[in-house]
mmCIF file of C-alpha atoms in Angstrom:
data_model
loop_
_atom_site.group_PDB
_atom_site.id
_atom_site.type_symbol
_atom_site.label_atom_id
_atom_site.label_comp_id
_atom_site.label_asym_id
_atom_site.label_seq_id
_atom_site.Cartn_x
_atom_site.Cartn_y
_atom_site.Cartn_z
ATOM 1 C CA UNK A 1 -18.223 -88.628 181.988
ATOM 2 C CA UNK A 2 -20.765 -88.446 179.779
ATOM 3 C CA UNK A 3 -19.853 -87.692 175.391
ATOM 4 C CA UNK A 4 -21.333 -87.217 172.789
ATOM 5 C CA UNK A 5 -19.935 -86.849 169.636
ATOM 6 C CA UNK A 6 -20.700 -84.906 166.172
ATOM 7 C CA UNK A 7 -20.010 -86.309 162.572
ATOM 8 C CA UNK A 8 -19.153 -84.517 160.510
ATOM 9 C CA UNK A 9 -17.047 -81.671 162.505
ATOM 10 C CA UNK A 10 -17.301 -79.086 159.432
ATOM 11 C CA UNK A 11 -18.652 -79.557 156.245
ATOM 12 C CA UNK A 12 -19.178 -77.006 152.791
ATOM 13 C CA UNK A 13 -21.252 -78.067 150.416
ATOM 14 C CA UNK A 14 -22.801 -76.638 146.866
ATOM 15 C CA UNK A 15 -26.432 -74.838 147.305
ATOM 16 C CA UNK A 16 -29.099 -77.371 146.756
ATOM 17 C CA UNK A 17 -27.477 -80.414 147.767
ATOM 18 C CA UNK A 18 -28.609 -82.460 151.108
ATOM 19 C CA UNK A 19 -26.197 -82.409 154.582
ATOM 20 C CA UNK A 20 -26.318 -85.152 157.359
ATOM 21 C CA UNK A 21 -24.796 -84.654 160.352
ATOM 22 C CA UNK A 22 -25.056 -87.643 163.225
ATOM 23 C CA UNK A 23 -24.929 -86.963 166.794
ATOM 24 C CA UNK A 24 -24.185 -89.999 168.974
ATOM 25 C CA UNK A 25 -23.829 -90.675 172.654
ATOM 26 C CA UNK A 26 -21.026 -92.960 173.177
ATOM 27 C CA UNK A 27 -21.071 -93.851 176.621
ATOM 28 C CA UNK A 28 -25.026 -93.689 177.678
ATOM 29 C CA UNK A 29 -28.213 -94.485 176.262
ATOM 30 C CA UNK A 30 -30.212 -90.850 175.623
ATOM 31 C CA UNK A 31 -34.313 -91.164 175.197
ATOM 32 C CA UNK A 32 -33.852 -87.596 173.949
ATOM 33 C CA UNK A 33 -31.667 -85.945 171.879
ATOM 34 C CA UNK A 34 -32.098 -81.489 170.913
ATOM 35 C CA UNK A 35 -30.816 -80.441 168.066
ATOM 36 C CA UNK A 36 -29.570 -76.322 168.226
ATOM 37 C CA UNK A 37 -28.585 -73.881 165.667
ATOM 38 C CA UNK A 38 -26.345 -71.393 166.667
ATOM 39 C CA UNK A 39 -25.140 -68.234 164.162
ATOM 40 C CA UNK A 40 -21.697 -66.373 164.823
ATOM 41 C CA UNK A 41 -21.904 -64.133 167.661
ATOM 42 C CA UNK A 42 -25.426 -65.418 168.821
ATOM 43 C CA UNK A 43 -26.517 -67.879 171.377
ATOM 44 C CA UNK A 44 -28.155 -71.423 170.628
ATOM 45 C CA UNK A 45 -31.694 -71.666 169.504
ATOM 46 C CA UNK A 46 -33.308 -74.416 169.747
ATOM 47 C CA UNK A 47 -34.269 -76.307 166.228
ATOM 48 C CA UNK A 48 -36.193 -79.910 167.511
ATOM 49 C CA UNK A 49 -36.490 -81.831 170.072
ATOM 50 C CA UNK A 50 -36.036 -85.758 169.024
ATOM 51 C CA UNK A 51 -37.083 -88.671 170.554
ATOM 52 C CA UNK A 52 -36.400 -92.431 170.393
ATOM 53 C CA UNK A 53 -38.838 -94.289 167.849
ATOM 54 C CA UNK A 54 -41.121 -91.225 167.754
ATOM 55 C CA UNK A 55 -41.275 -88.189 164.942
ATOM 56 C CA UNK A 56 -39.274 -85.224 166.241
ATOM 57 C CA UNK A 57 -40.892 -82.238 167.660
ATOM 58 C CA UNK A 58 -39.868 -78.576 166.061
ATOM 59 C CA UNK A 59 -39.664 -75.473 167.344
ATOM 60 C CA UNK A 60 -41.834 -72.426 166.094
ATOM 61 C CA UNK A 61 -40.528 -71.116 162.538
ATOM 62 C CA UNK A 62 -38.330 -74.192 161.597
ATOM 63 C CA UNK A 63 -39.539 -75.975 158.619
ATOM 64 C CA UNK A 64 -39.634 -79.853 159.442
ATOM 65 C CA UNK A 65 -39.559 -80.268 155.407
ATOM 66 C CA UNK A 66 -36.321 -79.265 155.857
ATOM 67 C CA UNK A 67 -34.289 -80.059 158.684
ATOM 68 C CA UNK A 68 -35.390 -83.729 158.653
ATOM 69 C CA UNK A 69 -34.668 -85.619 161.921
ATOM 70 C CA UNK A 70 -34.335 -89.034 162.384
ATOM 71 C CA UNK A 71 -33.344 -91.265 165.900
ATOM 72 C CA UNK A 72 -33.538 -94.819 165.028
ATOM 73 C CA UNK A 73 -31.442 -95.765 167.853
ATOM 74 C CA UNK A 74 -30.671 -94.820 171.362
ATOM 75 C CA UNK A 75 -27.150 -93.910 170.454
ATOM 76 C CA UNK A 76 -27.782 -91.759 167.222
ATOM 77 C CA UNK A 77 -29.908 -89.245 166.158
ATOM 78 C CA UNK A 78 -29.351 -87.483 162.289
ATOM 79 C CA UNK A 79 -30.255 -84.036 161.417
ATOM 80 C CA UNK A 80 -30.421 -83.941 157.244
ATOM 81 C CA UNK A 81 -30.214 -80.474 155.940
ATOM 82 C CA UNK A 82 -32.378 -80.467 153.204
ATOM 83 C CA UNK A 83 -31.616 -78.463 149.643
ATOM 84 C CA UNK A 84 -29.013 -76.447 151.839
ATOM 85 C CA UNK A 85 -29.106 -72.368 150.790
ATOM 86 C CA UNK A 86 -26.580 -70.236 151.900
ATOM 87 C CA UNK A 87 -28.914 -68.985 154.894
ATOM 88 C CA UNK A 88 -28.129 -72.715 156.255
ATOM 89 C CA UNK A 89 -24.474 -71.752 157.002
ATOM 90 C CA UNK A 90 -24.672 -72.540 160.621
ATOM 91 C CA UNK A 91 -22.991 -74.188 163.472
ATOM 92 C CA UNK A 92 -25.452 -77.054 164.392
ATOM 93 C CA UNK A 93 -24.650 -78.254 168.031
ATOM 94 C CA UNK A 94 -26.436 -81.509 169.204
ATOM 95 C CA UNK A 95 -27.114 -82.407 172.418
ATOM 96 C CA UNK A 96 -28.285 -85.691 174.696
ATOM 97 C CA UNK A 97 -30.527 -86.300 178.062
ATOM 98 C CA UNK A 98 -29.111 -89.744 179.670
ATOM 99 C CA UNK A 99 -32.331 -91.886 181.229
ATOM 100 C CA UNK A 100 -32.605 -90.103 184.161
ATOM 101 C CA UNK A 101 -32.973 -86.479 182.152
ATOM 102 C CA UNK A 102 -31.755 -84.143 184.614
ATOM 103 C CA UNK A 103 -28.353 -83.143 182.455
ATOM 104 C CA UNK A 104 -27.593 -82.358 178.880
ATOM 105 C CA UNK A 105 -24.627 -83.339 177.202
ATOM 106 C CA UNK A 106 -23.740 -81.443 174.621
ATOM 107 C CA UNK A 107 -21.758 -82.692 170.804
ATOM 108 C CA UNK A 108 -18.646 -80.952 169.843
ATOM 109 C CA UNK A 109 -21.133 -78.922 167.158
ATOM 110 C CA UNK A 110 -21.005 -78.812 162.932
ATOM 111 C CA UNK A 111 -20.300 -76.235 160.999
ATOM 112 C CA UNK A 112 -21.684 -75.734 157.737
ATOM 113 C CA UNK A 113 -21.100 -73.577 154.989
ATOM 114 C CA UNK A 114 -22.719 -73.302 151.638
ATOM 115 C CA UNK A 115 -21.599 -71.993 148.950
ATOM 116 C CA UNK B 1 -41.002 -68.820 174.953
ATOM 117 C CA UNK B 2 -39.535 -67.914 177.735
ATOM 118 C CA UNK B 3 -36.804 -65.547 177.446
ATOM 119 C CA UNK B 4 -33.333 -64.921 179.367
ATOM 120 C CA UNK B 5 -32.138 -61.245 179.318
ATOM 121 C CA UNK B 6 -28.184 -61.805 180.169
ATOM 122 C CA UNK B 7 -26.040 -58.916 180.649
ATOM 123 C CA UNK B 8 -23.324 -57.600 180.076
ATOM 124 C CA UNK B 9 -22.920 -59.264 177.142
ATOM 125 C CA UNK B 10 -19.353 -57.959 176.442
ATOM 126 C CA UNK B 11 -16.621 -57.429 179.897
ATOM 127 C CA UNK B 12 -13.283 -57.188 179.302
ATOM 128 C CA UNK B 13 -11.420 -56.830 182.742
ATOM 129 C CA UNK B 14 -7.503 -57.150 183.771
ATOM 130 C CA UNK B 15 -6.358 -60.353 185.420
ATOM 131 C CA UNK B 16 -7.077 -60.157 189.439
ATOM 132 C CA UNK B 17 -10.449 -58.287 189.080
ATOM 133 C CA UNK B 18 -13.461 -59.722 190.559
ATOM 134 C CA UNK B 19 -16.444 -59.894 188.053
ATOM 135 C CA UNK B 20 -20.463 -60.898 188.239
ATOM 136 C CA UNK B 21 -22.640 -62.042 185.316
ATOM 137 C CA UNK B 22 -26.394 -61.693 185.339
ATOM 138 C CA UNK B 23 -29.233 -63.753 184.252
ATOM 139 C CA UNK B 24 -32.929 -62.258 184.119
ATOM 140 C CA UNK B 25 -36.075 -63.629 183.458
ATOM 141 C CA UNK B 26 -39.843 -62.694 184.114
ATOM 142 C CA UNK B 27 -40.134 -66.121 184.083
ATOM 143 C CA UNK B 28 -39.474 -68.995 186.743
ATOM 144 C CA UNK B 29 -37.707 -72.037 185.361
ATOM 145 C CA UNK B 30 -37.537 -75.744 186.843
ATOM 146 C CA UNK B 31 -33.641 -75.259 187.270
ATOM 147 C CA UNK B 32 -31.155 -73.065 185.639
ATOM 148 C CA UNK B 33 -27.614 -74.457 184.155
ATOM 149 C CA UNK B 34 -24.081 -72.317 183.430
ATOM 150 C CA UNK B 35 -22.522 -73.116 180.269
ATOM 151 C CA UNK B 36 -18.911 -72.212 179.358
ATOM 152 C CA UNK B 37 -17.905 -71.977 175.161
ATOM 153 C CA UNK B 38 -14.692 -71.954 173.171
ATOM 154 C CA UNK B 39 -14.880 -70.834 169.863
ATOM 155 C CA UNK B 40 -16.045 -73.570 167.880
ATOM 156 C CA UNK B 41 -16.829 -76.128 170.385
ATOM 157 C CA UNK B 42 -19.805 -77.173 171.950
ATOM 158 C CA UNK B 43 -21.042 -75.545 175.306
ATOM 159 C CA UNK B 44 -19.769 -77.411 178.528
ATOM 160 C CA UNK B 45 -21.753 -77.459 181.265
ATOM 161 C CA UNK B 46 -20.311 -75.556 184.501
ATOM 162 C CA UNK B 47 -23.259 -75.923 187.325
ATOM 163 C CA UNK B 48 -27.077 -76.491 187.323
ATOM 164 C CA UNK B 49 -28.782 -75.290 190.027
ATOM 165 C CA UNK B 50 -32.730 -76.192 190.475
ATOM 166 C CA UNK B 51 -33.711 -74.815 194.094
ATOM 167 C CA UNK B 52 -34.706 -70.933 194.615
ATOM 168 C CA UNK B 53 -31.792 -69.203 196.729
ATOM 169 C CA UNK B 54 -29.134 -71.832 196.023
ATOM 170 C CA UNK B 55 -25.398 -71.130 195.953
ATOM 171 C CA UNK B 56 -22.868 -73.326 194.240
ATOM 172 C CA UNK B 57 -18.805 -72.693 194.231
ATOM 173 C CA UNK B 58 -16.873 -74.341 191.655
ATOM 174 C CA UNK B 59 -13.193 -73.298 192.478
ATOM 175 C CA UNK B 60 -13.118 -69.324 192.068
ATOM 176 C CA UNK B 61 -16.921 -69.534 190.322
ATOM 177 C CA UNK B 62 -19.685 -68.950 192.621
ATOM 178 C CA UNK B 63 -23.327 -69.740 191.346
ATOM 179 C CA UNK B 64 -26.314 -68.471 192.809
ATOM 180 C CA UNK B 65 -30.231 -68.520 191.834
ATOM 181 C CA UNK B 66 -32.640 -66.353 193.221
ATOM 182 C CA UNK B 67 -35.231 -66.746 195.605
ATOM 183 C CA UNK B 68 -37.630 -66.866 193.050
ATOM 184 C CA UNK B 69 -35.958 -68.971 190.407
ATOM 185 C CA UNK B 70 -36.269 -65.937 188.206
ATOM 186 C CA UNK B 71 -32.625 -65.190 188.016
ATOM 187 C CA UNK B 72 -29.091 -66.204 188.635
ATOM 188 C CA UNK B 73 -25.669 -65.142 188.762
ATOM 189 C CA UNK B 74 -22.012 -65.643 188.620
ATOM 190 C CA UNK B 75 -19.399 -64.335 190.223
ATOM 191 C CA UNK B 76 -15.429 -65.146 188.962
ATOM 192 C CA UNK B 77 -12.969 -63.825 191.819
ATOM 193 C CA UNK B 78 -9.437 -62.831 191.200
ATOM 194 C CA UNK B 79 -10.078 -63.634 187.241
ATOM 195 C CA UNK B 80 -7.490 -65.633 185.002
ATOM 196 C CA UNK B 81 -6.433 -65.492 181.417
ATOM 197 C CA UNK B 82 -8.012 -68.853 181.832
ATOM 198 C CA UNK B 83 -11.570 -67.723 182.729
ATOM 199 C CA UNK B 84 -11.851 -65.950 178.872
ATOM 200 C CA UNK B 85 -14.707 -66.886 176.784
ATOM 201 C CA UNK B 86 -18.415 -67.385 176.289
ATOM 202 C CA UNK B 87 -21.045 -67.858 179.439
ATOM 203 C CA UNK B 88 -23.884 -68.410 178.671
ATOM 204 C CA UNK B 89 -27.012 -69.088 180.971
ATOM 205 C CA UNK B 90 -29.664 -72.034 180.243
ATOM 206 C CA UNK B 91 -33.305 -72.217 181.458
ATOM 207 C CA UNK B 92 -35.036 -75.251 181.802
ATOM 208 C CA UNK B 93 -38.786 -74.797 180.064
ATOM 209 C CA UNK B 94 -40.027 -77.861 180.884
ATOM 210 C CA UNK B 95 -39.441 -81.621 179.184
ATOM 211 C CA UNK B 96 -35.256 -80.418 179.191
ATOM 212 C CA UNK B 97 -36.139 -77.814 176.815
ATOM 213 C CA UNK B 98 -33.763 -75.413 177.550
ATOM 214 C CA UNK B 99 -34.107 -71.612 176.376
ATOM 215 C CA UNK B 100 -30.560 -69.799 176.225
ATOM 216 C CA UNK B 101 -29.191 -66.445 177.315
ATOM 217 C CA UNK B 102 -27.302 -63.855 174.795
ATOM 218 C CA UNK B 103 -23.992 -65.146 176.282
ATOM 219 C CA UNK B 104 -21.530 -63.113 178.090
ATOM 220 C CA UNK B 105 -18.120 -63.207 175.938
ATOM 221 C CA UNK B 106 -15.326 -61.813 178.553
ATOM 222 C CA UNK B 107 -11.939 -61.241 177.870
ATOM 223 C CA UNK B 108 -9.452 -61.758 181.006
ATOM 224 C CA UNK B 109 -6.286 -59.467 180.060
ATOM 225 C CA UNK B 110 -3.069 -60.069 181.412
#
């Protein structure tokens, strides 16, 4: 089946410094890639939606400045938290359409904390 | 946005009982997917269903989506231990934007 995987798994870092996090599909090509925030006890919200050789697309109310997105490849999107605050702490779940789009496959998820 | 209005969002039943999980919109989607999450994992999908009225069984999990592609449901007979943790119900908007449900967390005693 279809995976996709999430580097790093977990990750704390200091207020003000910068957080990647890569979200790859290992087995398929994905046009499309979503990037979701999810808090504790809350569903997933959607963040962007990021597509191959194109400038992501954001959801209402999520700064772009910030959450910069980046898929360079058809087997790796990035999500860079920008000057993380401690309203950042989140679990960041990626997720990737294969060519055909009708199913999303979804990473493993990232949790950050900062401090 | 469209929104998803899942309920109950907390069920904690003993191991045998039969159980159904609800997912409401006002809105009709293009098809409607069933996620299942452990605590700090990723969601895994369980079923997608895209036409109005459908039923889909996956072992003791039946799936269905109404006639209007409005709503959906799922049913867990004879619950497990196994079966505990977090549903959650996925709308497609459009382009594989997907709009999420609260979640249902249940809690299968034994």
């Amino acid at each position: 089946g279809a995976v996709v995987s999430q580097h790093p798994s977990w990750v704390i870092c200091k207020s003000g410094t910068s957080v990647k996090i890569e979200c790859r599909s290992l087995d398929f090509q994905a046009t499309t890639m979503f990037w979701y925030r999810q808090f504790p006890k809350q569903s997933l919200m959607l963040m962007a939606t990021s597509n191959e050789g194109s400038k992501a697309t954001y959801e209402q109310g999520v700064e772009k400045d910030k959450f910069l997105i980046n898929h360079a490849s058809l087997t790796l999107s990035t999500l860079t938290v920008t000057s993380a605050h401690p309203e950042d702490s989140s679990f960041y779940i990626c997720s990737a359409a294969d060519r055909a789009g009708e199913t999303q496959y979804f990473g493993p998820g990232t949790r950050l904390l900062v401090l | 946005t469209q929104l998803l209005e899942q309920s109950p969002q907390f069920l904690s039943i003993q191991e045998g009982e039969n159980l159904t999980v609800y997912c409401n919109s006002s809105s009709v989607f293009s098809s409607l997917q069933w996620y299942r999450q452990e605590p700090g994992e990723g969601p895994v999908l369980l079923v997608t269903v895209v036409t109005g009225g459908e039923v889909k069984k996956l072992k003791r999990l039946t799936f269905q989506f109404g006639d209007a592609r409005k709503d959906s449901s799922l049913h867990i007979t004879a619950a497990q231990p196994g079966d505990t943790g977090l549903y959650l119900c996925a709308g497609d908007q459009g382009a594989q934007k997907l709009v999420f449900g609260q979640g249902t967390r249940l809690t299968i005693n034994p």
